[in-house]
PDB file of C-alpha atoms in Angstrom:
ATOM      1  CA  UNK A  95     -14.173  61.805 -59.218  1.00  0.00           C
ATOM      2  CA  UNK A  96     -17.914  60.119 -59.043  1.00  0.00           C
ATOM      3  CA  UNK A  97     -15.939  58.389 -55.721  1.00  0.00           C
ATOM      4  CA  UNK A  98     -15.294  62.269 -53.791  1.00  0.00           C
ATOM      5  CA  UNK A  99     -19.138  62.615 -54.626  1.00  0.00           C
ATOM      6  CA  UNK A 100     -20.284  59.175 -52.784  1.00  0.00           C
ATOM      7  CA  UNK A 101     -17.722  60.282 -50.040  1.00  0.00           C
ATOM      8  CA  UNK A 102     -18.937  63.520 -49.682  1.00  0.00           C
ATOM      9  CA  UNK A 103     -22.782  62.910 -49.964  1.00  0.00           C
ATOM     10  CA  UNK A 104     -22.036  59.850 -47.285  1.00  0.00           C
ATOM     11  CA  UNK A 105     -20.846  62.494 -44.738  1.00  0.00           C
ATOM     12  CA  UNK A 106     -23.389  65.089 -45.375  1.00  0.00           C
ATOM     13  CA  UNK A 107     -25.812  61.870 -44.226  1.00  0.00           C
ATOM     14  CA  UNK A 108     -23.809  61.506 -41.432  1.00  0.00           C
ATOM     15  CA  UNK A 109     -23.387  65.007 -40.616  1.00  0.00           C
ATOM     16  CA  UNK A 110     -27.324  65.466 -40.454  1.00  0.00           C
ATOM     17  CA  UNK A 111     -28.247  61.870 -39.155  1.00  0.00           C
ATOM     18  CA  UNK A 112     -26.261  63.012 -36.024  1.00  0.00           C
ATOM     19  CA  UNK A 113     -27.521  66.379 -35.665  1.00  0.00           C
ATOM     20  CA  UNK A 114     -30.700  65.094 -35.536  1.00  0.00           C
ATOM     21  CA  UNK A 115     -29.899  62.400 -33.084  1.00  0.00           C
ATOM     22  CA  UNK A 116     -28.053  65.030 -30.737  1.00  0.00           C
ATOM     23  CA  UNK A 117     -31.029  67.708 -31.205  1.00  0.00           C
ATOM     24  CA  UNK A 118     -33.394  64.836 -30.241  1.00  0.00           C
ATOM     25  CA  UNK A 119     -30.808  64.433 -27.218  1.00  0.00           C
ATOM     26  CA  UNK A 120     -31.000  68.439 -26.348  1.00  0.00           C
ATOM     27  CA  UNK A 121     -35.014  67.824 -26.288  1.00  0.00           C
ATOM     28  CA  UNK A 122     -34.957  65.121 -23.858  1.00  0.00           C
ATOM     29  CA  UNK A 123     -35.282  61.833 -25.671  1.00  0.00           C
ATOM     30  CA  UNK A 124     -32.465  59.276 -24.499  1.00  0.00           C
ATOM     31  CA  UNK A 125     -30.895  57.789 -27.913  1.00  0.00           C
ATOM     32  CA  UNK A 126     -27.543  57.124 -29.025  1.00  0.00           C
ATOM     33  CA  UNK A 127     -25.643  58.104 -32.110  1.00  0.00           C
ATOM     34  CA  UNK A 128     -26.708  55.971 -34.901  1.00  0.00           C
ATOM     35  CA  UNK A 129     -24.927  52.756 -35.994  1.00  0.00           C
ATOM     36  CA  UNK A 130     -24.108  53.849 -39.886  1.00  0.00           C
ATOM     37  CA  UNK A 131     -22.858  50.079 -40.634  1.00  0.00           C
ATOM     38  CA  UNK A 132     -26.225  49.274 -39.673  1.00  0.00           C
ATOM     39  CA  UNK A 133     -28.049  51.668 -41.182  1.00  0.00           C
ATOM     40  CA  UNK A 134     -30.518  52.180 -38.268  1.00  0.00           C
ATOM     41  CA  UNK A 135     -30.993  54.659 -35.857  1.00  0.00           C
ATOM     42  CA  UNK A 136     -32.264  53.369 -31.950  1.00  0.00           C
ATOM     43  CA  UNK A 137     -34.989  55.422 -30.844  1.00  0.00           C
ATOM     44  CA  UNK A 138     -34.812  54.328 -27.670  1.00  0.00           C
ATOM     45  CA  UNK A 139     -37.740  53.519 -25.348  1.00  0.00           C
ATOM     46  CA  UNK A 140     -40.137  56.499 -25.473  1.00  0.00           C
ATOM     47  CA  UNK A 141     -43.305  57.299 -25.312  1.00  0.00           C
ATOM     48  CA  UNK A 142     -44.732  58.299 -28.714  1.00  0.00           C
ATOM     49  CA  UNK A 143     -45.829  62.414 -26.768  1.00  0.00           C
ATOM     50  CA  UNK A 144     -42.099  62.810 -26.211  1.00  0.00           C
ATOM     51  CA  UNK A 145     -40.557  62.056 -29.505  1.00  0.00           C
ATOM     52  CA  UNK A 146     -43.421  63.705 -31.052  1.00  0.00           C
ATOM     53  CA  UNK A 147     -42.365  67.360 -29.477  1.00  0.00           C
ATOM     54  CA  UNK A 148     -38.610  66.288 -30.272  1.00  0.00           C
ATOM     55  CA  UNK A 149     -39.144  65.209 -33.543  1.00  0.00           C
ATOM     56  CA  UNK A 150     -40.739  68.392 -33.851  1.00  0.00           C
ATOM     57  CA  UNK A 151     -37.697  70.458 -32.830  1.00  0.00           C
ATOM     58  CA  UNK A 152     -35.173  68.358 -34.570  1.00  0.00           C
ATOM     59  CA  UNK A 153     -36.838  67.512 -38.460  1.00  0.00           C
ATOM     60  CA  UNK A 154     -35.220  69.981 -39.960  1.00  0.00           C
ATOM     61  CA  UNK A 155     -32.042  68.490 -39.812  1.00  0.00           C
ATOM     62  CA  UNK A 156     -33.190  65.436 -41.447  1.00  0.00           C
ATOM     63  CA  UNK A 157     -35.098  67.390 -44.070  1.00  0.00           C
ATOM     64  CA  UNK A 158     -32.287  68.541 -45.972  1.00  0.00           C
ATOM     65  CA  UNK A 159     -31.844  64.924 -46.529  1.00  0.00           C
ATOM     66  CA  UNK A 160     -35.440  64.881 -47.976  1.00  0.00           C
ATOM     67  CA  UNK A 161     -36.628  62.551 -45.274  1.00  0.00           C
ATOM     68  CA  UNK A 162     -39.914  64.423 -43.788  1.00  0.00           C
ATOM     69  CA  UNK A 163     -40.724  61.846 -41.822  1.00  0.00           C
ATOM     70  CA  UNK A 164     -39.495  59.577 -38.974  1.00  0.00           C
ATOM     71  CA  UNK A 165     -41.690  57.005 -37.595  1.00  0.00           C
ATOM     72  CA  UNK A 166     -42.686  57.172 -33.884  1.00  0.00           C
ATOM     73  CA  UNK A 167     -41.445  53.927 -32.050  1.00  0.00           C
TER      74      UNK A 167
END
């Protein structure tokens, strides 16, 4: 059913939002799992060098999402 789909697309979001936030973790940038009821994901306070080199290491997991780009704080 077209409802599965949603359900199943919604977790694959999920699935690669938080690898990304956890690989950002592994590379040294302090941020929590993202709120999905709020649709936003907290950065956290770092400097833009740091979550540059993460961001680096950790795109490809929001790639597969088509998302190429995440905005330095």
């Amino acid at each position: 059913s077209a409802e599965s789909g949603d359900d199943t697309e919604r977790l694959s979001f999920e699935d690669a939002v938080l690898e990304f936030t956890g690989c950002m973790r592994d590379n040294g940038v302090d941020m929590p799992d993202p709120d999905f009821s709020s649709g936003m994901i907290d950065l956290g306070d770092i400097g833009e060098a740091e979550f540059e080199t993460a961001d680096a290491a950790c795109k490809h997991h929001l790639a597969r999402l088509g998302l190429n780009e995440v905005e330095a704080p």
